[in-house]
XYZ file of C-alpha atoms in Angstrom:
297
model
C -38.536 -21.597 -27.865
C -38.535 -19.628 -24.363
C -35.528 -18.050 -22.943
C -33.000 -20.059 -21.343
C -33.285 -20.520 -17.655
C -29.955 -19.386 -16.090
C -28.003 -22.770 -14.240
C -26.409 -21.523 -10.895
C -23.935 -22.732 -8.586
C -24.634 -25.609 -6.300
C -22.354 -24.251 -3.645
C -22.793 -20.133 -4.322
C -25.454 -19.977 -5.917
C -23.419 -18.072 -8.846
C -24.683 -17.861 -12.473
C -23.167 -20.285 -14.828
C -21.922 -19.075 -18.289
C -23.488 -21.017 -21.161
C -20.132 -22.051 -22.168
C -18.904 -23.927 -19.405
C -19.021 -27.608 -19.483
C -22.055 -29.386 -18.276
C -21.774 -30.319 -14.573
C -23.548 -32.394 -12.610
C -24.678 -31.306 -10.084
C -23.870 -27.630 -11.521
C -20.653 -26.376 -9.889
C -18.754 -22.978 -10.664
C -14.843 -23.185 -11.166
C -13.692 -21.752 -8.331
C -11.615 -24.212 -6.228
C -13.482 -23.857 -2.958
C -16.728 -24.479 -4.312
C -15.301 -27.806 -6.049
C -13.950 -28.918 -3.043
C -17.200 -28.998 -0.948
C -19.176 -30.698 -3.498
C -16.578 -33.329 -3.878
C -16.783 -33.760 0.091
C -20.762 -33.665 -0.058
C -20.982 -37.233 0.417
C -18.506 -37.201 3.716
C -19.963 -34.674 5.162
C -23.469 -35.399 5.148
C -26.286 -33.575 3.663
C -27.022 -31.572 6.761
C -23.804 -30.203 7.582
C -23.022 -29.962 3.238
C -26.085 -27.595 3.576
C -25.045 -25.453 6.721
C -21.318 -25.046 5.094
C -23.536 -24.033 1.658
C -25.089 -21.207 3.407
C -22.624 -19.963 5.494
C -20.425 -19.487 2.556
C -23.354 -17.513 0.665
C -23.898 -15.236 3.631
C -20.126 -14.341 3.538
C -20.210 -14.047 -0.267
C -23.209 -11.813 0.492
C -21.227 -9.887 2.689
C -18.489 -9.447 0.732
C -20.661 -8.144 -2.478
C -21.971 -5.400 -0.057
C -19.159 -4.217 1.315
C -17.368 -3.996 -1.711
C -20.772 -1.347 -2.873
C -19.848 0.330 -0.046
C -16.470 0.248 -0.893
C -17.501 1.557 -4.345
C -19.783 3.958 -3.420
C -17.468 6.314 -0.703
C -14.608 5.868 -3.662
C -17.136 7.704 -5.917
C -18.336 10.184 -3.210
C -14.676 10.664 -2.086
C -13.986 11.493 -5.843
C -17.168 13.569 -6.045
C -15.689 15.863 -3.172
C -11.568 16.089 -4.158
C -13.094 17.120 -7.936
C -14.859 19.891 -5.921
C -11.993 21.033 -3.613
C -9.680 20.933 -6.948
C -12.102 22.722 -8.652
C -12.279 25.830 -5.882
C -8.410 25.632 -5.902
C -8.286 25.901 -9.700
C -10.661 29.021 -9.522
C -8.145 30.524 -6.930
C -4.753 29.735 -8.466
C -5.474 29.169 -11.954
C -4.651 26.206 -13.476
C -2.586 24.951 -17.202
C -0.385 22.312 -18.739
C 2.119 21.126 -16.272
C 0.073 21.173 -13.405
C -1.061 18.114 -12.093
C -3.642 17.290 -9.411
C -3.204 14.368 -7.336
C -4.637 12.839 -3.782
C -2.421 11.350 -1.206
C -2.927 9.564 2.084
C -1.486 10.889 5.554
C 1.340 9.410 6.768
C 1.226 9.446 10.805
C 1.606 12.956 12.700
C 2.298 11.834 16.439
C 5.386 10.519 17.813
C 6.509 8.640 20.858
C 9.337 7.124 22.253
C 10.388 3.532 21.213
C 9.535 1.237 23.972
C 12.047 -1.689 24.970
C 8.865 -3.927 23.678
C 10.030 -2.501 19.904
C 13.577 -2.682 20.218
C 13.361 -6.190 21.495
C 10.419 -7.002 18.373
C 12.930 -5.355 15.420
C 16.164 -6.752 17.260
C 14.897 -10.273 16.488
C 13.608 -9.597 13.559
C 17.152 -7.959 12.125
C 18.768 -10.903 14.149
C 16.640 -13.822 11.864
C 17.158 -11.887 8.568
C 20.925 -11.550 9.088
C 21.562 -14.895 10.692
C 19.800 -16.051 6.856
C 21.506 -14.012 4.999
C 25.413 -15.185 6.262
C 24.574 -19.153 5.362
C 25.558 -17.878 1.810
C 29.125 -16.090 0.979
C 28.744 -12.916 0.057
C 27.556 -12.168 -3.249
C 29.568 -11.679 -6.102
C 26.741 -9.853 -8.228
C 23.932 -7.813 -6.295
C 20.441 -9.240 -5.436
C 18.038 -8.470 -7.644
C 16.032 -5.547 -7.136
C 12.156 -4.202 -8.261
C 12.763 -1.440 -10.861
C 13.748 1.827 -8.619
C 12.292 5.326 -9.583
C 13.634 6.926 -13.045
C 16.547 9.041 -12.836
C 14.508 12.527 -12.934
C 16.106 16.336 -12.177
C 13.603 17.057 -10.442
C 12.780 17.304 -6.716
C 9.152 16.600 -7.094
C 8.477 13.026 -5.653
C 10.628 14.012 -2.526
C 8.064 17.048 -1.911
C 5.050 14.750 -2.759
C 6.632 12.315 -0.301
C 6.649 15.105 2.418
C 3.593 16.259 1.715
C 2.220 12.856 2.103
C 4.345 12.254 5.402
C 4.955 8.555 5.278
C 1.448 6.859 4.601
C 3.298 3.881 3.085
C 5.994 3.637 5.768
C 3.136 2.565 8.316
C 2.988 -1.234 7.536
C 7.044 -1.510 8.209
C 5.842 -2.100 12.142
C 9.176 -3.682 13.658
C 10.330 -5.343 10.475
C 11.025 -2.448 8.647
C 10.533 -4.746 5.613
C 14.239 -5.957 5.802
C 14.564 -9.320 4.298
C 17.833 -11.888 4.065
C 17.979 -9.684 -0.143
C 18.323 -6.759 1.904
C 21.282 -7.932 3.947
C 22.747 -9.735 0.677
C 23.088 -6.173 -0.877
C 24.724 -4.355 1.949
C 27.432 -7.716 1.830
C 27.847 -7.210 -1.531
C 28.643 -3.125 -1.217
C 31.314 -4.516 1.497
C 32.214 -8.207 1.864
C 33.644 -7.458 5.000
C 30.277 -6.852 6.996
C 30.223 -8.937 9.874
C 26.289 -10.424 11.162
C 27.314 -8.441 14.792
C 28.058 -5.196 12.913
C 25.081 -5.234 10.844
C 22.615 -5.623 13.769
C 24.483 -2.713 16.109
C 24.194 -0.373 13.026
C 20.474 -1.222 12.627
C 19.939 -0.854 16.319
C 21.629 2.190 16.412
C 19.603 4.003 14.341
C 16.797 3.536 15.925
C 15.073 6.702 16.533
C 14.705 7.835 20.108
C 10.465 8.810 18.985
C 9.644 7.344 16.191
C 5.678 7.932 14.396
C 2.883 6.002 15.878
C 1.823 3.093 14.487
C 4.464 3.260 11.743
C 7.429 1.923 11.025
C 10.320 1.724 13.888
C 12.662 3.707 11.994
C 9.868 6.317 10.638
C 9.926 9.987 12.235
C 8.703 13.195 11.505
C 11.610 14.263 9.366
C 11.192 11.253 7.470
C 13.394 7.767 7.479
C 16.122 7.068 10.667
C 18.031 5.283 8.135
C 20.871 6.088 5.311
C 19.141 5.292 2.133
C 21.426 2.446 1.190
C 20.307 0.709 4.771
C 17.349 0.553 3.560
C 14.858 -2.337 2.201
C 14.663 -2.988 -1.462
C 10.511 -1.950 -0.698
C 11.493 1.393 0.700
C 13.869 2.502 -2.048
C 11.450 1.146 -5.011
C 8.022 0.869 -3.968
C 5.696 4.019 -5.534
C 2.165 4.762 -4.905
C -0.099 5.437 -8.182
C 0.089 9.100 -7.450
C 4.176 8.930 -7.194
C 4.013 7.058 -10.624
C 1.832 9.471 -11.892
C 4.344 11.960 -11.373
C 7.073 10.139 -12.352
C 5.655 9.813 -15.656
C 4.419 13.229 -15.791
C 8.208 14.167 -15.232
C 9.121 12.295 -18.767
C 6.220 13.790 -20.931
C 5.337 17.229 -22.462
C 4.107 19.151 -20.896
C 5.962 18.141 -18.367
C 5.068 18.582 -14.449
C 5.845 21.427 -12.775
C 3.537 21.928 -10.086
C 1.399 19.236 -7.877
C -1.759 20.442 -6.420
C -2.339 17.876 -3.345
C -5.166 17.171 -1.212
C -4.226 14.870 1.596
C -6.779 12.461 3.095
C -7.240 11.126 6.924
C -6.162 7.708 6.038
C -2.592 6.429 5.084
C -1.968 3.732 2.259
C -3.574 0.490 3.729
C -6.497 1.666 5.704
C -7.911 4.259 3.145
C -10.737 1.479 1.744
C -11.830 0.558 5.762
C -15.310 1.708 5.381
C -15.261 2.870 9.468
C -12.559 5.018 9.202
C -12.887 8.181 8.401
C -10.990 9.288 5.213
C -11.953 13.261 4.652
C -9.372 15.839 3.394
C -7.638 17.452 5.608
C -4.670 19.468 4.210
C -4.136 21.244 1.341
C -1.075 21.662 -0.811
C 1.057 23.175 -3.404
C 4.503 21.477 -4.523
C 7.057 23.385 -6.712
C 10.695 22.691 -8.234
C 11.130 25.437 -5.201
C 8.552 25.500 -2.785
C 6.328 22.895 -0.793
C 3.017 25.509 -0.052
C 0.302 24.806 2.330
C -3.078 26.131 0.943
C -6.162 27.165 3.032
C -9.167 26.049 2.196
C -11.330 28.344 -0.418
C -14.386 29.684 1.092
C -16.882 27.935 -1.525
C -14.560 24.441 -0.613
């Protein structure tokens, strides 16, 4: 008996396990690709065939980028392993200390135009205005998990050192969402829609980062922590959780070597941009360091 020949996908052209029930004509299980063939008929045979091979040249396209993707993750890898490895020859290196990559929050600031303010007043004015058809809470939102309660001053340096590369996507939303306003009427019932918008407004930075958020400056958030989104007080990238849970094991952290790359959270995988290290870093219990690149780097 010869070997079996492999049964693909009408639609892409995928390889069929040998487990999955007979189909006829073969069809994969993804909903798309059961949807054209059950609209083969309607369409036509022509245009069934020209939908057919425009979604295989996008499935194509998607399978190469996401080499690419692969392959400048492993070459990106490839080059921090070196850079750690001249910084380890230079400072030394032991338990505790923990090496970690971060993106780049933005460095430039401008002023915030009146085409902002207007964007984020709306905004805060549709989030509030949902917020006050319910009575104030009697029990707070809930919340995502916040960060562990650590003596340590650790993920605020690695958050400096990183500069906001998270913060970017908060545009003129500032990710503020009715929950948001439901917590701040539950720390005081008394909060009136009006008040809530003026304080927003008023903290508005006069420059705020470049494409960032509208409250995001060089010295970090415009806003009082508690006027903050649920996102912004909770949210951690995998090297803040790394940290956090190198905080709550032995050895435990004590220093973070950094590199920082070109790229902040979201745009770090765009395969145009350029994504090379550019800053160098020591953080310490008492000390945030900037490092110069070894020689042999």
């Amino acid at each position: 008996m010869g070997p079996l020949t492999p049964t693909h996908c009408t639609v892409c052209d995928k390889i069929l396990p040998l487990w999955q029930d007979a189909r006829q004509p073969p069809c994969c299980t993804d909903a798309s690709c059961r949807l054209l063939l059950a609209q083969r008929a309607q369409l036509g045979e022509f245009l069934f065939q020209h939908q057919v091979s425009q979604g295989r040249a996008r499935a194509r396209e998607r399978a190469e980028e996401a080499r690419a993707v692969a392959a400048r993750a492993a070459a990106e890898g490839a080059e921090s392993e070196r850079a750690f490895a001249a910084l380890r020859a230079q400072r030394g290196t032991g338990p505790g200390v923990l090496e970690t990559v971060l993106p780049s929050g933005p460095r430039r600031t401008r002023p915030v135009s009146a085409r902002r303010r207007a964007a984020y007043e709306a905004h805060l004015r549709a989030v509030v205005a949902e917020a006050f058809v319910e009575p104030p809470p009697s029990a707070p939102p809930p919340a995502p998990a916040g960060a562990p309660a650590l003596d340590s001053r650790l993920p605020e340096r690695l958050c400096t050192a990183c500069g906001g590369g998270c913060c970017t996507a908060g545009k003129e939303h500032a990710y503020l969402i009715p929950a948001s306003i439901q917590r701040l009427r539950f720390q005081d019932p008394s909060l009136q829609p009006e008040q809530i918008v003026q304080f927003y407004l008023r903290h508005i930075p006069a420059q705020a980062c470049v494409n960032s958020c509208v409250n995001q400056t060089r010295q970090g958030c415009a806003l009082p922590r508690e006027w903050r989104s649920d996102t912004c007080n909770t949210w951690a990238c995998k090297p803040l959780q790394t940290l956090y849970e190198g905080l709550q094991t032995e050895p435990r952290v004590h220093t973070v070597r950094v590199l920082r790359r070109r790229q902040d959270q979201w745009t770090q995988t765009l395969l145009q941009a350029d994504n090379g290290i550019v800053a160098r870093a020591e953080l310490r219990e008492d000390a945030l360091l900037t490092l110069r690149a070894p020689r042999d780097d």
